[in-house]
């Protein structure tokens, strides 16, 4: 995919995801995980994440980027407020800290993009899609797990399990 086409799509997807995170949402929804998976597949399918001229260096950078993407997603997930309502449904909503970590995530990704270029690697948009998909997926997964953990610990002692 051409960088001129992919850049606005990535920006639109990130803005949409951040906007939705700022709204109160049930943690059990899985739609964002499908979006993240689609971005990961598109990033891999579009190619260019691995530079065949610098195979070891580019694979190393992709692995570092993947680890950082997941770590940033987990970090952002810890800044999201997760709670149970009176009926036992878990909800989430991003905080101002989440927005700050999003800004840090974007700055780190831009830095990695230009670091690859400075190392002589061919710059690609496939790597950007892969990074965004991994980071969104990791964040969503951890938030869902936090919601499930709250729901399972919220069982009342007088509840009969059978």
Short mmCIF file of C-alpha atoms in Angstrom, two decimals:
data_model
loop_
_atom_site.label_atom_id
_atom_site.label_comp_id
_atom_site.label_asym_id
_atom_site.label_seq_id
_atom_site.Cartn_x
_atom_site.Cartn_y
_atom_site.Cartn_z
CA UNK A 1 0.00 0.00 0.00
CA UNK A 2 1.23 3.48 -0.80
CA UNK A 3 2.41 5.62 2.15
CA UNK A 4 0.24 8.48 0.91
CA UNK A 5 -2.84 6.25 1.33
CA UNK A 6 -1.87 4.39 4.47
CA UNK A 7 -0.86 7.37 6.61
CA UNK A 8 -4.33 8.98 6.71
CA UNK A 9 -5.91 5.56 7.33
CA UNK A 10 -3.59 4.86 10.26
CA UNK A 11 -4.18 8.32 11.71
CA UNK A 12 -7.93 7.92 11.32
CA UNK A 13 -7.85 4.50 13.00
CA UNK A 14 -5.79 5.79 15.94
CA UNK A 15 -8.04 8.84 16.40
CA UNK A 16 -11.11 6.57 16.28
CA UNK A 17 -9.63 4.13 18.82
CA UNK A 18 -8.57 6.91 21.21
CA UNK A 19 -11.97 8.61 20.86
CA UNK A 20 -13.75 5.35 21.73
CA UNK A 21 -11.45 4.80 24.70
CA UNK A 22 -12.45 8.18 26.11
CA UNK A 23 -16.07 7.01 26.21
CA UNK A 24 -17.41 4.73 28.93
CA UNK A 25 -17.56 1.22 27.44
CA UNK A 26 -18.16 -2.33 28.66
CA UNK A 27 -14.86 -4.20 28.91
CA UNK A 28 -16.38 -7.38 27.44
CA UNK A 29 -16.69 -5.90 23.92
CA UNK A 30 -14.26 -7.56 21.49
CA UNK A 31 -14.65 -5.41 18.38
CA UNK A 32 -11.40 -3.56 18.94
CA UNK A 33 -9.50 -6.84 19.05
CA UNK A 34 -10.76 -7.60 15.53
CA UNK A 35 -9.64 -4.14 14.40
CA UNK A 36 -6.20 -4.75 15.92
CA UNK A 37 -5.96 -8.15 14.25
CA UNK A 38 -6.92 -6.64 10.89
CA UNK A 39 -4.20 -3.99 11.28
CA UNK A 40 -1.61 -6.65 12.15
CA UNK A 41 -2.59 -8.75 9.12
CA UNK A 42 -2.59 -5.68 6.85
CA UNK A 43 0.83 -4.66 8.19
CA UNK A 44 2.29 -8.08 7.46
CA UNK A 45 0.50 -8.48 4.12
CA UNK A 46 1.57 -5.07 2.84
CA UNK A 47 5.19 -6.14 3.22
CA UNK A 48 8.15 -3.89 3.67
CA UNK A 49 8.53 -4.48 7.41
CA UNK A 50 11.61 -6.59 6.63
CA UNK A 51 14.31 -5.07 4.43
CA UNK A 52 15.93 -7.94 2.46
CA UNK A 53 19.09 -5.88 1.97
CA UNK A 54 19.62 -5.72 5.77
CA UNK A 55 17.85 -8.88 6.88
CA UNK A 56 19.29 -9.35 10.39
CA UNK A 57 19.06 -5.66 11.26
CA UNK A 58 15.50 -5.29 9.99
CA UNK A 59 14.27 -8.46 11.74
CA UNK A 60 15.90 -7.26 14.96
CA UNK A 61 14.20 -3.87 14.64
CA UNK A 62 10.80 -5.47 13.94
CA UNK A 63 11.17 -7.67 17.04
CA UNK A 64 12.17 -4.66 19.18
CA UNK A 65 9.24 -2.66 17.77
CA UNK A 66 6.83 -5.53 18.49
CA UNK A 67 8.03 -5.84 22.08
CA UNK A 68 7.78 -2.08 22.60
CA UNK A 69 4.31 -1.98 21.01
CA UNK A 70 3.03 -4.66 23.38
CA UNK A 71 4.71 -3.03 26.40
CA UNK A 72 3.19 0.36 25.56
CA UNK A 73 -0.24 -1.22 25.13
CA UNK A 74 0.04 -2.87 28.54
CA UNK A 75 1.22 0.40 30.08
CA UNK A 76 -1.72 2.31 28.58
CA UNK A 77 -4.10 -0.39 29.83
CA UNK A 78 -2.94 0.23 33.39
CA UNK A 79 -3.94 3.89 33.08
CA UNK A 80 -7.53 3.09 32.05
CA UNK A 81 -10.14 3.19 34.79
CA UNK A 82 -11.99 -0.15 35.11
CA UNK A 83 -14.92 -0.66 37.49
CA UNK A 84 -18.06 -2.69 38.12
CA UNK A 85 -21.53 -1.24 38.08
CA UNK A 86 -24.26 -2.33 40.51
CA UNK A 87 -25.30 -5.20 38.24
CA UNK A 88 -21.76 -6.61 38.06
CA UNK A 89 -20.92 -5.46 34.52
CA UNK A 90 -17.35 -4.19 34.11
CA UNK A 91 -16.80 -0.85 32.40
CA UNK A 92 -13.74 1.09 31.28
CA UNK A 93 -12.85 4.64 30.42
CA UNK A 94 -9.51 6.18 29.47
CA UNK A 95 -8.00 8.85 31.71
CA UNK A 96 -5.76 11.83 31.10
CA UNK A 97 -2.82 9.50 31.87
CA UNK A 98 -3.97 7.25 29.03
CA UNK A 99 -3.77 10.20 26.65
CA UNK A 100 -0.26 11.05 27.84
CA UNK A 101 0.86 7.46 27.29
CA UNK A 102 -0.73 7.53 23.82
CA UNK A 103 1.38 10.60 23.03
CA UNK A 104 4.48 8.81 24.33
CA UNK A 105 3.56 5.77 22.21
CA UNK A 106 3.30 7.87 19.08
CA UNK A 107 6.58 9.67 19.81
CA UNK A 108 8.37 6.37 20.41
CA UNK A 109 6.97 4.88 17.18
CA UNK A 110 8.04 7.92 15.17
CA UNK A 111 11.50 7.66 16.75
CA UNK A 112 11.75 3.98 15.82
CA UNK A 113 10.62 4.77 12.27
CA UNK A 114 13.36 7.36 11.81
CA UNK A 115 15.94 5.21 13.63
CA UNK A 116 15.34 2.51 11.02
CA UNK A 117 15.89 5.07 8.28
CA UNK A 118 19.07 6.32 9.93
CA UNK A 119 20.35 2.73 10.07
CA UNK A 120 19.86 2.47 6.31
CA UNK A 121 16.67 0.42 6.33
CA UNK A 122 13.99 1.03 3.75
CA UNK A 123 11.09 2.75 5.53
CA UNK A 124 7.70 1.09 5.19
CA UNK A 125 4.15 1.67 6.31
CA UNK A 126 3.60 -2.04 6.94
CA UNK A 127 5.67 -1.75 10.11
CA UNK A 128 3.50 1.13 11.30
CA UNK A 129 0.31 -0.90 10.86
CA UNK A 130 1.90 -3.84 12.65
CA UNK A 131 2.99 -1.61 15.57
CA UNK A 132 -0.41 0.07 15.92
CA UNK A 133 -2.26 -3.25 15.70
CA UNK A 134 -0.06 -4.85 18.34
CA UNK A 135 -0.27 -1.92 20.74
CA UNK A 136 -4.06 -1.56 20.41
CA UNK A 137 -4.54 -5.30 20.72
CA UNK A 138 -2.35 -5.55 23.84
CA UNK A 139 -4.16 -2.65 25.50
CA UNK A 140 -7.59 -4.04 24.70
CA UNK A 141 -6.68 -7.52 25.88
CA UNK A 142 -5.33 -6.29 29.23
CA UNK A 143 -8.38 -4.07 29.82
CA UNK A 144 -10.68 -7.02 29.08
CA UNK A 145 -8.68 -9.20 31.49
CA UNK A 146 -8.92 -6.52 34.18
CA UNK A 147 -12.68 -6.40 33.68
CA UNK A 148 -12.96 -10.20 33.91
CA UNK A 149 -10.83 -10.22 37.06
CA UNK A 150 -13.11 -7.65 38.69
CA UNK A 151 -16.19 -9.60 37.69
CA UNK A 152 -14.85 -12.85 39.11
CA UNK A 153 -13.86 -11.28 42.43
CA UNK A 154 -17.18 -9.49 42.76
CA UNK A 155 -19.04 -12.68 43.58
CA UNK A 156 -20.98 -12.21 46.74
CA UNK A 157 -20.42 -14.72 49.52
CA UNK A 158 -24.16 -15.39 49.68
CA UNK A 159 -24.24 -16.38 46.00
CA UNK A 160 -24.73 -20.09 45.47
CA UNK A 161 -22.53 -21.46 42.72
CA UNK A 162 -23.87 -24.62 41.24
#
